[in-house]
XYZ file of C-alpha atoms in Angstrom:
786
model
C -10.255 -24.634 20.472
C -9.595 -20.956 21.324
C -10.981 -19.108 18.391
C -9.643 -15.597 20.027
C -6.697 -13.455 20.047
C -3.333 -15.170 18.852
C -5.311 -18.636 17.256
C -4.442 -20.027 14.469
C -8.105 -19.581 13.136
C -8.756 -20.812 9.272
C -9.972 -18.020 7.277
C -13.274 -17.901 7.016
C -13.656 -15.972 3.404
C -11.323 -18.724 2.037
C -14.328 -21.514 1.366
C -15.906 -19.199 -1.377
C -12.428 -18.072 -2.550
C -11.224 -21.232 -3.439
C -14.098 -22.890 -4.844
C -14.887 -20.194 -7.016
C -17.724 -18.780 -5.319
C -15.975 -15.111 -4.646
C -17.968 -12.345 -5.722
C -15.816 -9.851 -8.273
C -17.020 -6.701 -9.725
C -16.515 -8.100 -13.058
C -18.795 -11.359 -12.194
C -21.439 -9.041 -12.076
C -23.958 -8.392 -14.813
C -26.537 -5.494 -14.626
C -29.980 -5.893 -16.288
C -29.397 -4.670 -19.994
C -25.822 -4.211 -19.023
C -23.190 -2.409 -21.838
C -19.977 -2.535 -22.067
C -17.067 0.051 -22.199
C -13.709 0.300 -24.093
C -11.235 3.206 -24.079
C -9.308 4.557 -27.097
C -6.358 5.203 -25.466
C -2.998 7.379 -26.795
C -0.425 5.345 -28.426
C 1.600 8.488 -27.764
C 3.552 9.506 -24.615
C 3.017 13.307 -25.512
C 1.107 15.223 -28.148
C -1.701 17.162 -29.133
C -5.103 16.144 -29.944
C -5.765 18.112 -33.471
C -9.115 16.043 -34.023
C -11.046 13.021 -33.091
C -13.504 11.627 -35.749
C -16.015 9.335 -33.815
C -18.609 8.851 -36.894
C -17.485 5.444 -38.357
C -17.418 4.247 -34.722
C -20.840 5.617 -34.001
C -21.966 3.589 -36.737
C -20.845 0.116 -36.175
C -23.373 -2.315 -34.974
C -24.565 -2.484 -31.246
C -22.446 0.840 -29.973
C -24.769 3.110 -28.086
C -22.332 6.207 -27.612
C -18.803 7.277 -28.551
C -18.021 10.213 -25.805
C -14.361 12.512 -25.530
C -12.789 14.870 -23.347
C -14.777 17.968 -24.481
C -18.012 16.527 -23.855
C -16.979 14.909 -20.275
C -15.649 18.731 -19.325
C -18.325 20.363 -20.811
C -20.734 18.452 -18.308
C -18.998 19.907 -15.306
C -16.727 16.715 -14.382
C -14.161 17.843 -12.708
C -10.323 16.827 -13.207
C -8.670 14.147 -11.302
C -6.924 15.670 -7.834
C -3.948 14.838 -5.659
C -5.237 14.570 -2.033
C -2.086 15.507 0.145
C -0.629 19.080 -0.238
C 3.000 19.389 -0.035
C 4.637 22.729 -0.988
C 8.094 23.480 -1.560
C 10.939 24.548 0.478
C 10.800 28.277 -0.133
C 6.599 28.162 0.267
C 5.760 27.590 -2.998
C 2.359 25.063 -3.473
C 2.432 22.350 -5.227
C 2.325 22.368 -9.246
C -0.591 20.287 -9.442
C -1.330 19.727 -13.914
C -4.494 19.394 -14.895
C -5.596 16.187 -15.439
C -8.785 15.161 -17.215
C -10.488 11.644 -16.839
C -10.545 11.917 -20.840
C -7.875 14.034 -22.066
C -9.118 16.907 -24.113
C -6.365 18.806 -25.482
C -3.123 16.994 -24.844
C -2.024 13.422 -23.833
C 1.040 12.824 -21.509
C 2.054 9.251 -21.359
C 0.999 5.984 -23.826
C -2.391 5.085 -22.054
C -3.589 8.286 -21.206
C -7.455 7.815 -21.836
C -8.971 10.043 -25.144
C -12.587 8.201 -25.695
C -15.004 6.274 -24.231
C -16.541 3.934 -26.269
C -20.532 2.041 -24.859
C -21.387 -1.024 -26.797
C -23.960 -3.730 -26.451
C -21.508 -6.120 -25.830
C -17.400 -6.036 -24.736
C -16.325 -7.444 -28.230
C -18.404 -4.217 -30.345
C -17.193 -1.725 -27.945
C -13.237 -2.521 -28.783
C -13.970 -3.198 -32.391
C -15.561 0.669 -32.529
C -13.059 1.879 -30.866
C -10.242 1.053 -32.863
C -12.401 2.708 -35.023
C -11.839 5.930 -33.746
C -9.849 8.183 -36.106
C -7.523 10.511 -33.992
C -5.236 13.012 -35.244
C -2.279 13.486 -32.952
C 0.685 15.921 -33.345
C 3.362 14.039 -32.133
C 5.999 16.079 -29.130
C 9.137 15.320 -27.576
C 8.566 13.188 -24.317
C 10.914 13.141 -21.655
C 10.765 9.749 -19.005
C 13.670 10.235 -16.557
C 13.194 12.510 -13.925
C 16.730 13.440 -13.764
C 16.589 14.490 -17.151
C 13.342 15.827 -17.003
C 14.591 18.631 -14.718
C 17.618 19.639 -17.092
C 16.980 22.695 -19.195
C 15.590 22.191 -22.599
C 13.967 19.030 -22.054
C 10.200 18.704 -22.998
C 7.490 20.736 -20.934
C 4.809 18.413 -19.328
C 2.329 21.145 -17.674
C 2.297 25.121 -17.855
C 1.860 24.954 -13.985
C 5.195 23.196 -13.485
C 8.522 24.903 -15.303
C 10.986 22.646 -15.697
C 8.587 20.046 -14.864
C 9.375 20.187 -11.136
C 6.356 19.560 -8.654
C 7.736 21.239 -5.614
C 11.745 20.945 -4.021
C 10.967 19.712 -0.042
C 13.096 19.493 2.521
C 13.248 17.906 6.097
C 15.444 18.248 9.347
C 18.146 20.727 9.671
C 20.552 20.828 6.716
C 23.223 23.158 8.382
C 24.034 20.864 11.890
C 23.844 17.898 9.418
C 26.658 19.454 7.169
C 28.557 20.350 10.154
C 28.403 17.171 11.498
C 29.372 14.936 8.219
C 32.259 17.827 7.815
C 33.647 17.097 11.019
C 33.029 13.134 10.958
C 36.127 10.714 11.148
C 34.648 8.395 8.680
C 31.783 9.432 5.383
C 30.634 7.148 3.594
C 28.999 8.190 -0.019
C 26.619 6.179 -2.500
C 24.464 6.384 -4.951
C 20.851 4.755 -5.424
C 18.048 3.921 -8.089
C 15.095 2.153 -6.135
C 13.263 0.799 -9.588
C 9.928 1.483 -10.845
C 7.406 -1.321 -10.055
C 4.092 -2.378 -11.526
C 1.935 -3.361 -8.748
C 0.670 -6.397 -10.806
C -2.667 -7.511 -8.373
C -4.047 -10.828 -9.010
C -7.621 -8.982 -10.255
C -7.626 -6.519 -12.871
C -9.396 -2.959 -12.233
C -13.233 -2.960 -12.983
C -15.596 -0.674 -12.748
C -19.716 -1.558 -13.271
C -21.634 2.331 -13.713
C -25.010 2.060 -13.379
C -27.566 5.646 -13.590
C -31.053 5.375 -12.568
C -32.594 7.980 -14.314
C -36.075 8.123 -12.181
C -33.927 8.929 -8.964
C -31.124 10.356 -10.373
C -29.072 7.984 -8.365
C -25.701 6.152 -9.346
C -24.331 3.012 -8.486
C -20.711 1.730 -8.660
C -19.331 -1.639 -8.206
C -15.522 -0.868 -8.595
C -12.637 -2.502 -7.321
C -11.708 -0.028 -4.450
C -8.999 -0.150 -1.301
C -11.499 2.474 0.277
C -15.006 2.824 -1.274
C -16.147 5.593 1.354
C -13.172 7.979 0.146
C -13.973 7.560 -3.595
C -17.485 8.384 -3.371
C -16.344 11.409 -1.643
C -13.626 12.499 -4.315
C -16.135 11.641 -6.924
C -19.101 13.763 -5.772
C -16.851 16.649 -3.748
C -14.321 17.242 -6.176
C -15.535 15.288 -10.033
C -18.471 16.607 -9.665
C -19.902 13.150 -11.110
C -22.985 12.705 -8.740
C -24.433 14.359 -5.434
C -22.874 12.627 -2.087
C -26.154 10.879 -1.210
C -27.129 9.762 -4.883
C -24.028 8.150 -5.394
C -23.914 4.304 -3.782
C -19.887 2.820 -4.160
C -19.727 -1.146 -3.545
C -16.681 -2.856 -3.717
C -17.190 -6.918 -3.179
C -14.233 -8.900 -3.382
C -11.561 -7.241 -4.520
C -8.419 -9.456 -5.795
C -5.484 -7.529 -4.150
C -4.856 -4.034 -4.206
C -1.243 -3.198 -2.860
C -2.157 0.518 -2.752
C -2.916 0.282 -6.527
C -6.621 0.434 -5.801
C -6.393 3.653 -3.195
C -7.179 6.093 -6.280
C -9.794 6.953 -8.288
C -8.550 6.467 -11.857
C -9.916 8.397 -15.296
C -11.997 4.756 -15.829
C -14.285 4.653 -13.143
C -15.132 8.664 -13.838
C -15.677 8.305 -17.453
C -17.857 4.987 -16.785
C -20.333 7.258 -14.273
C -20.471 9.949 -16.513
C -20.734 7.781 -19.658
C -23.718 5.249 -17.716
C -25.763 8.965 -16.915
C -25.204 9.784 -20.719
C -26.489 6.375 -21.967
C -28.875 6.024 -19.191
C -28.170 2.936 -18.292
C -25.264 0.390 -16.947
C -21.924 0.778 -18.464
C -19.240 -2.141 -17.369
C -15.510 -2.059 -18.154
C -12.909 -4.081 -16.986
C -8.561 -3.744 -17.481
C -7.073 -6.285 -19.343
C -3.473 -6.911 -18.255
C -1.658 -4.856 -20.853
C -4.236 -2.008 -19.828
C -3.055 -2.665 -16.381
C 0.673 -2.182 -16.982
C 0.166 0.873 -18.973
C -3.054 2.716 -16.703
C -2.211 1.129 -13.128
C -0.137 3.648 -10.794
C 3.372 2.476 -10.532
C 5.573 2.653 -7.641
C 9.047 3.779 -5.988
C 11.394 5.016 -9.174
C 13.655 6.729 -6.984
C 17.230 8.791 -7.851
C 19.234 9.107 -4.527
C 22.713 10.213 -3.431
C 23.092 9.936 0.382
C 26.215 10.782 2.926
C 26.374 9.154 6.479
C 29.244 9.954 9.029
C 30.707 8.671 11.651
C 32.680 9.066 14.416
C 35.817 7.251 15.684
C 33.706 5.098 17.791
C 32.068 4.020 15.049
C 28.807 6.257 16.073
C 26.663 7.832 13.545
C 26.673 11.839 13.679
C 25.066 12.801 10.737
C 22.538 11.679 7.591
C 22.058 13.727 4.484
C 19.917 12.703 1.392
C 19.179 14.177 -1.823
C 16.444 12.581 -3.916
C 14.564 12.511 -7.141
C 11.063 11.233 -7.661
C 9.367 10.351 -10.676
C 5.349 10.810 -9.720
C 4.773 10.056 -14.006
C 2.519 12.454 -15.970
C -0.131 13.601 -13.475
C -0.515 13.972 -9.653
C -2.582 10.908 -8.313
C -3.726 10.983 -4.611
C -1.516 10.321 -2.471
C 1.250 11.112 -5.020
C 3.094 14.006 -3.114
C 2.950 12.039 0.318
C 4.542 8.850 -0.517
C 8.110 10.426 -1.588
C 8.054 13.221 1.418
C 6.336 12.247 4.458
C 6.176 8.169 4.105
C 9.799 8.102 2.891
C 12.042 10.542 4.403
C 10.477 10.456 8.055
C 11.957 6.937 7.865
C 15.570 7.357 6.781
C 16.707 7.346 10.894
C 15.497 3.400 10.415
C 16.360 1.862 13.496
C 19.218 3.831 14.641
C 20.214 7.323 16.772
C 20.814 9.726 14.105
C 20.775 13.241 16.002
C 21.566 14.872 12.320
C 19.007 14.152 9.263
C 18.328 16.520 6.324
C 16.657 14.854 3.305
C 15.568 16.809 -0.190
C 13.112 15.476 -2.341
C 12.284 16.703 -5.579
C 9.488 15.497 -7.578
C 9.131 15.598 -11.120
C 6.748 15.221 -14.110
C 7.705 12.532 -16.667
C 5.806 10.856 -19.850
C 5.080 8.094 -18.085
C 2.321 6.454 -16.004
C 1.584 8.343 -12.701
C 3.385 6.944 -9.998
C 1.866 6.025 -6.132
C 1.546 4.336 -2.866
C 2.239 0.646 -3.693
C 3.254 -2.101 -1.042
C 5.230 -0.433 1.336
C 4.847 3.233 0.075
C 8.171 5.402 0.692
C 9.360 2.510 3.546
C 10.523 0.374 1.162
C 12.551 3.314 -0.638
C 13.604 4.409 3.036
C 14.668 1.544 4.639
C 16.653 0.170 1.196
C 18.769 3.222 1.862
C 19.727 3.231 4.987
C 20.041 -0.431 5.195
C 22.257 -0.471 2.175
C 24.181 2.702 3.556
C 24.779 0.919 6.931
C 26.084 -2.663 5.298
C 28.343 -1.160 3.286
C 29.592 1.395 5.510
C 30.656 -1.370 7.620
C 32.813 -3.252 5.019
C 34.036 -0.103 4.181
C 34.756 0.732 7.628
C 36.331 -2.693 8.527
C 33.230 -3.534 11.359
C 31.062 -6.176 11.160
C 27.678 -5.169 9.847
C 25.883 -6.662 12.985
C 28.384 -4.761 15.750
C 27.592 -1.313 13.592
C 24.607 -1.686 13.710
C 24.558 -2.547 17.822
C 26.582 0.266 18.506
C 23.837 2.867 16.790
C 20.292 1.212 17.445
C 17.611 3.091 19.583
C 17.647 1.555 22.496
C 15.577 4.189 24.816
C 12.014 4.753 24.446
C 9.726 7.132 23.235
C 12.526 7.991 20.855
C 12.396 11.286 19.049
C 13.623 11.263 15.547
C 14.877 14.553 13.613
C 12.595 13.670 10.944
C 9.086 13.629 12.751
C 8.648 10.546 13.661
C 8.555 9.449 17.482
C 9.319 5.546 18.112
C 7.091 5.158 20.781
C 8.407 1.089 21.656
C 10.312 -1.623 20.550
C 13.458 -4.255 20.852
C 15.702 -4.237 18.023
C 18.635 -6.341 19.524
C 15.779 -8.910 20.122
C 14.514 -9.116 16.967
C 18.637 -9.093 15.608
C 19.661 -11.613 17.984
C 16.711 -14.121 17.043
C 17.112 -13.547 13.526
C 21.057 -14.469 13.456
C 20.658 -17.614 15.708
C 17.617 -18.774 13.159
C 19.725 -18.110 10.376
C 22.912 -19.462 11.783
C 24.674 -16.468 11.101
C 28.245 -17.493 12.843
C 27.922 -20.771 10.488
C 28.207 -18.800 7.050
C 32.149 -19.093 7.028
C 31.749 -22.783 6.620
C 28.785 -22.484 4.558
C 30.993 -20.331 1.983
C 33.265 -22.726 1.862
C 31.643 -25.613 1.059
C 30.191 -23.436 -1.431
C 33.191 -22.426 -3.391
C 33.982 -25.938 -3.159
C 31.460 -26.028 -5.969
C 32.438 -23.330 -7.493
C 30.174 -21.484 -6.250
C 29.538 -18.411 -4.209
C 27.941 -17.440 -1.350
C 27.052 -14.584 0.397
C 24.846 -13.484 3.515
C 23.423 -10.041 3.919
C 20.856 -8.322 6.886
C 18.240 -5.485 6.612
C 17.091 -3.979 9.890
C 13.778 -2.285 9.282
C 11.089 0.339 10.795
C 8.083 1.335 8.954
C 5.344 3.628 10.394
C 2.286 2.488 9.964
C -1.829 3.588 10.915
C -1.221 6.605 9.600
C -1.143 8.902 12.781
C -3.949 11.293 14.134
C -6.097 12.906 11.893
C -4.787 16.438 13.607
C -1.136 15.733 12.579
C -1.867 14.416 9.351
C -3.858 17.400 8.494
C -0.974 19.879 9.295
C 1.360 17.911 7.135
C -0.907 18.659 4.033
C -3.602 15.473 4.209
C -7.000 16.756 2.741
C -8.781 13.787 4.947
C -8.452 12.315 8.743
C -7.537 9.191 9.220
C -9.299 8.018 11.354
C -11.507 4.398 11.241
C -14.784 3.674 12.061
C -16.682 0.854 13.538
C -20.612 -0.421 14.457
C -21.239 -3.783 15.855
C -24.942 -5.121 15.771
C -26.076 -7.845 17.875
C -29.110 -9.306 16.754
C -31.940 -10.687 19.246
C -30.505 -14.224 19.054
C -26.724 -13.209 20.127
C -25.082 -13.358 16.403
C -23.099 -10.620 15.719
C -22.577 -8.428 12.862
C -19.615 -6.006 12.449
C -19.692 -3.366 10.187
C -16.326 -1.887 9.350
C -14.748 0.819 7.273
C -12.071 -1.099 6.646
C -12.135 -3.067 3.405
C -10.677 -6.430 2.514
C -8.766 -7.365 -0.640
C -6.835 -10.557 0.807
C -6.098 -9.379 4.578
C -8.820 -11.791 5.959
C -10.366 -9.315 7.603
C -13.332 -11.701 8.018
C -11.743 -13.887 10.265
C -9.715 -11.827 12.381
C -12.398 -8.741 12.700
C -14.558 -11.806 14.189
C -11.709 -13.258 16.408
C -11.746 -10.160 18.671
C -15.434 -10.540 19.345
C -14.757 -14.148 19.718
C -12.385 -13.287 22.211
C -14.218 -10.156 23.878
C -17.563 -12.583 24.454
C -16.313 -16.496 23.844
C -18.903 -16.531 21.164
C -17.920 -19.340 17.827
C -16.212 -17.596 15.199
C -19.454 -18.717 13.265
C -21.371 -16.355 15.182
C -19.957 -13.427 13.933
C -20.325 -11.602 10.213
C -17.669 -8.685 8.932
C -19.706 -6.565 7.183
C -17.731 -3.818 4.684
C -17.333 -2.132 1.349
C -20.481 -0.813 0.515
C -21.091 2.773 1.418
C -25.269 2.074 1.601
C -24.621 -0.342 4.199
C -21.494 0.219 6.349
C -20.892 4.378 8.072
C -18.105 6.201 6.342
C -14.597 4.717 7.173
C -10.968 5.807 5.410
C -10.491 2.144 3.855
C -7.624 0.234 4.301
C -3.900 0.831 3.102
C -0.229 1.271 5.282
C -0.844 -1.526 7.412
C -3.607 0.059 9.346
C -6.617 -2.183 9.658
C -5.554 -3.717 12.323
C -4.293 -0.968 14.646
C -6.686 1.752 13.524
C -9.941 -0.608 12.403
C -9.643 -2.808 14.809
C -9.402 -0.040 17.669
C -12.446 0.782 16.403
C -14.085 -2.224 16.738
C -13.034 -2.417 20.468
C -14.424 0.925 21.391
C -17.784 -0.378 20.014
C -17.425 -3.823 21.354
C -16.404 -1.904 24.953
C -19.865 0.028 24.737
C -21.781 -3.307 23.732
C -20.195 -4.683 26.691
C -21.074 -2.151 28.726
C -24.708 -2.035 27.995
C -24.991 -5.594 28.308
C -23.294 -6.032 31.710
C -25.897 -3.199 32.620
C -28.990 -5.175 31.495
C -27.506 -8.261 32.821
C -26.981 -6.780 36.526
C -30.763 -5.708 35.909
C -32.068 -8.838 35.091
C -29.747 -11.233 38.396
C -30.490 -8.049 40.503
C -26.595 -7.796 41.284
C -23.799 -5.404 40.838
C -22.691 -4.255 37.420
C -19.112 -4.442 38.674
C -19.739 -8.064 39.020
C -20.869 -8.995 35.687
C -18.573 -11.339 33.671
C -18.717 -12.209 30.150
C -17.040 -15.345 28.742
C -17.559 -18.631 27.081
C -21.007 -17.239 25.296
C -22.428 -16.618 29.027
C -22.988 -13.809 31.047
C -22.072 -14.698 35.300
C -22.395 -13.137 38.502
C -19.260 -13.726 39.713
C -19.062 -15.755 42.757
C -22.286 -16.948 42.453
C -24.018 -19.404 40.532
C -26.108 -16.918 38.586
C -25.972 -16.914 34.866
C -27.812 -16.255 31.676
C -26.632 -17.251 28.350
C -25.564 -14.119 25.623
C -28.642 -14.794 23.667
C -30.558 -14.297 26.834
C -29.018 -11.253 27.276
C -29.546 -9.847 23.824
C -32.792 -11.209 23.593
C -34.027 -9.006 26.396
C -32.141 -5.722 25.324
C -34.753 -6.457 22.192
C -38.056 -7.233 23.761
C -37.389 -4.480 26.165
C -40.077 -5.909 28.850
C -37.319 -5.442 31.681
C -34.873 -3.057 30.832
C -33.208 -1.070 33.820
C -34.892 2.554 33.816
C -34.323 4.854 31.087
C -32.750 2.437 29.340
C -33.204 2.405 25.445
C -33.909 -1.342 23.421
C -31.760 -2.871 21.150
C -28.159 -3.485 21.338
C -25.905 -1.603 18.615
C -23.151 0.494 18.912
C -20.923 2.914 16.992
C -17.316 4.325 17.240
C -14.950 6.467 15.496
C -11.334 5.586 16.430
C -8.400 7.991 15.695
C -5.041 6.706 16.060
C -2.548 8.542 18.948
C 0.476 8.167 16.990
C 1.956 6.115 14.089
C 2.681 2.358 15.044
C 6.349 1.683 14.582
C 6.813 -2.350 13.304
C 9.770 -3.093 13.269
C 11.999 -6.697 12.488
C 15.513 -8.180 11.414
C 15.769 -9.932 8.071
C 18.809 -12.254 6.956
C 19.060 -13.431 3.470
C 21.510 -16.129 2.157
C 22.051 -16.523 -1.500
C 24.129 -18.538 -3.987
C 25.753 -17.167 -6.964
C 27.250 -19.082 -9.667
C 30.031 -16.660 -10.944
C 29.707 -18.307 -14.878
C 26.492 -16.779 -15.542
C 25.345 -14.441 -12.176
C 22.700 -16.828 -11.536
C 21.382 -16.084 -8.195
C 19.647 -18.864 -5.478
C 18.314 -17.349 -1.902
C 18.914 -20.610 0.117
C 17.926 -19.269 2.992
C 15.640 -16.268 4.533
C 14.718 -15.376 7.832
C 12.477 -12.807 9.326
C 11.813 -12.127 12.639
C 9.146 -9.150 13.142
C 7.767 -7.290 15.774
C 4.072 -6.299 14.963
C 3.043 -6.039 18.733
C 0.154 -8.284 19.681
C -0.243 -10.442 16.836
C -4.433 -11.672 16.471
C -3.645 -14.929 14.158
C -0.278 -16.175 13.678
C -1.221 -18.138 9.985
C -2.994 -14.813 8.604
C 0.155 -12.966 9.837
C 2.484 -15.371 8.488
C 0.778 -15.395 4.967
C 0.848 -11.537 5.200
C 4.697 -12.297 5.850
C 5.125 -14.421 2.680
C 3.181 -12.232 0.423
C 5.409 -9.238 1.183
C 8.966 -11.124 0.713
C 7.519 -12.677 -2.839
C 7.543 -8.856 -3.870
C 10.311 -7.727 -2.025
C 11.923 -10.342 -3.617
C 10.478 -9.700 -7.154
C 11.955 -5.543 -6.727
C 15.221 -6.903 -6.109
C 15.988 -9.629 -8.660
C 13.180 -9.538 -11.232
C 10.900 -6.662 -12.007
C 11.347 -3.295 -13.258
C 9.131 -1.062 -15.482
C 10.918 0.031 -18.311
C 10.277 2.607 -21.078
C 11.645 3.625 -23.687
C 13.163 6.934 -24.522
C 10.282 7.703 -26.664
C 7.718 7.071 -23.845
C 6.647 3.206 -25.300
C 6.614 0.458 -21.917
C 8.489 -1.761 -22.768
C 7.206 -4.403 -19.917
C 4.102 -4.479 -20.956
C 3.428 -7.732 -20.793
C 4.717 -10.961 -18.598
C 6.748 -12.169 -21.378
C 8.547 -8.962 -20.363
C 7.844 -8.051 -17.019
C 9.293 -10.737 -14.887
C 7.310 -11.350 -12.067
C 8.747 -13.815 -9.382
C 7.229 -17.592 -9.647
C 7.418 -20.668 -7.168
C 10.979 -21.292 -7.743
C 12.458 -18.316 -7.147
C 11.228 -18.072 -3.694
C 12.684 -20.462 -0.617
C 11.189 -21.940 2.305
C 10.637 -18.696 4.831
C 12.040 -19.046 8.369
C 9.369 -16.801 10.002
C 9.282 -15.714 13.877
C 8.510 -13.143 16.232
C 9.101 -11.185 19.293
C 6.585 -8.939 20.550
C 6.338 -5.085 21.855
C 2.606 -4.157 22.648
C 2.075 -0.953 20.686
C 0.700 1.572 23.534
C -0.966 4.189 21.588
C -3.549 1.670 20.356
C -6.183 -0.300 22.679
C -4.891 -3.707 21.227
C -0.996 -3.235 21.642
C -0.924 -3.980 17.098
C 1.296 -2.446 14.920
C 0.654 -3.803 11.600
C 2.132 -6.361 9.271
C 0.985 -5.944 5.338
C 4.090 -4.160 4.331
C 7.081 -5.475 6.237
C 7.970 -7.885 4.230
C 8.433 -5.904 1.548
C 10.105 -3.060 2.807
C 12.684 -5.372 4.655
C 13.797 -7.818 1.897
C 15.167 -6.142 -0.995
C 18.200 -4.317 0.992
C 19.000 -8.065 2.472
C 18.413 -9.446 -0.686
C 21.181 -6.593 -2.285
C 23.296 -6.809 1.063
C 23.759 -10.987 0.294
C 24.878 -10.968 -3.271
C 27.200 -7.954 -2.974
C 28.636 -10.265 0.389
C 28.919 -12.972 -2.366
C 30.335 -11.194 -5.542
C 32.461 -8.963 -3.337
C 30.974 -5.627 -5.119
C 28.809 -3.429 -3.710
C 27.839 -1.670 -6.765
C 24.607 -3.397 -8.039
C 21.198 -2.009 -8.730
C 17.987 -3.767 -8.453
C 16.790 -5.716 -9.754
C 19.721 -7.832 -9.666
C 19.331 -9.877 -12.592
C 21.659 -12.633 -13.779
C 23.572 -10.107 -16.264
C 24.202 -7.387 -13.774
C 25.269 -9.935 -10.929
C 27.995 -11.237 -13.335
C 29.191 -7.827 -14.988
C 29.616 -7.112 -10.711
C 31.152 -9.800 -10.164
C 33.339 -9.579 -12.961
C 34.008 -5.905 -12.348
C 35.105 -6.349 -9.174
C 37.340 -9.737 -9.930
C 39.219 -7.802 -12.416
C 39.707 -4.567 -10.654
C 41.307 -7.207 -7.876
C 43.348 -8.785 -10.006
C 44.608 -5.309 -10.864
C 45.464 -4.608 -7.523
């Protein structure tokens, strides 16, 4: 059976995961292991007047109790945002100071103030409770809209009125003119609800200092260990880069929340030096709710204009984005270049203008969460299109078809240049799979049972791969966004792939190996994928933005090209043939049209024996490559959701969900389907269940699973999954990316379906039974009055 590209190969890594043999950060115990606990602010906004550490220091097992003034006194730098975005008037973004341990002010509940190091975890936690901190509580603000108002509490002196930047994209005057002259105009308000990422494995760190070698080792739950090492060294001055090893072993999910370097990693590294040992910290679930970067939290108004033939003439969007108490690593890019650049959706819109104002509030920092800006854009445009169709009295399918981009490449007015796609193909396939035309009969049947049936669709597009380094650099990115790979062929013919990408649930150990199998015809068990260790793997940029396939695997493909070329040279020399006649397949190296053949292992052994190599050739068979993408990739798809609502209670059941995606070339359909299923589950969570809520005093009301509602098995239907394919022209494999699509396309499809069922377009996420019931009754009351 083929194990190459397109094969449904069982994931290699699952054997250790499902048998309990995964090796996560918290599983690791270093020699003379000590443990850390953090004293965190109970206030959303306060001044630190004094810290009394004496009682905690005197407790059994306590090794040290350290605070922010000690940390900054040792030269440890502030946490940074790695993407510069300026206001439309050229004013630099207002990045407030964020110390890993607060020194003078705390700005959200959970802000770290003191680190306690003890011989056991219980001792550290007990001592943390003995630290006495005197605070002067200050007024707090949690709403981004309210934070901009005169008289609102001010978080950072660098940011008057709490505004970080006021940014725009597109051309405002032509957009205003187009909408003013439109035959039809539709306006809507949107709230994109704040979410907590909730990866299965909470964050963890083990920092070890070797005083003899002045060397640090950090085990951490990171999606990009090399970038973490760079930032810890160059910006936070924790350790010289060559004296710091960062290892991200098995990581149990990330969804973006493990891209960043958090205060805890910095503090643990510093504390390991102060205590001359190994310091371990693992978050509990409440700490995760309080301190992991949240996602979304936009408030937007949008206006769209159509001509008399229902062609879109202009789109104008105004968004206020809540970035929390501090700027996190990608926080500036998420509501700007990852959001507003996708507002064109799948549609040919000549005029678009978006204004984004980012704001500090007394909440946990907000950054990229699965989809990162793309879900916010898709929700806005797809809700707007669906609502427009209803208000204009036209089929939502017809309105979409009238406005689809049909010729490629297509340049949008908001930077993106769509390289390829076939939006009609996945729309048609999804409608057929969902029996779109049969909905009337199903609505009637549901009505006979006292239920309300509704159907809605979403046609999403996203940008993945995070584009050429030069392009993102010109837009403010602090690093290049290429990827690296090294292919090591051993003398016996087995292969090791060293990749700068990082796997935390994506199945890289399988799909990356399939690429090698496809190239050389080797058994998949002959290929090992190595990642996550800065001492073993060359510098790489990590995994986020659905980039591992399009960028990471393209780097591997380039390295494989070099290995293949050298292997063919060796084989041609050994078999006295022309290099152009050499074919590698099924683990053999052959001369085409003859019976001359060598085993793959024989050619590899010859490369290392070096007894008979072409003149001037170096021994060995190992090659590396860096790949910088030529463009973003643009996955797209059509999602159709069908729901049934109980009008008496507002309870909503998803009775059918169809997802048809264009991911370009698919390496492993089974793994891709799993990624889509996971994304759909998270999208359903956002649309119907999840919401991180703060009270007016800045206390997080949803800091446990008692209050934060996660999707469960009975909230999810059986999904119907399909694919269309237009190969991506900008990378050698034709891959577009699949990891975030489900979370991007599903929320608007679900809300479109529910609003269709209840006859009220005014419904915000999450669509809880209470909200659905209220919206239905409001629509019924209005209809009765009319």
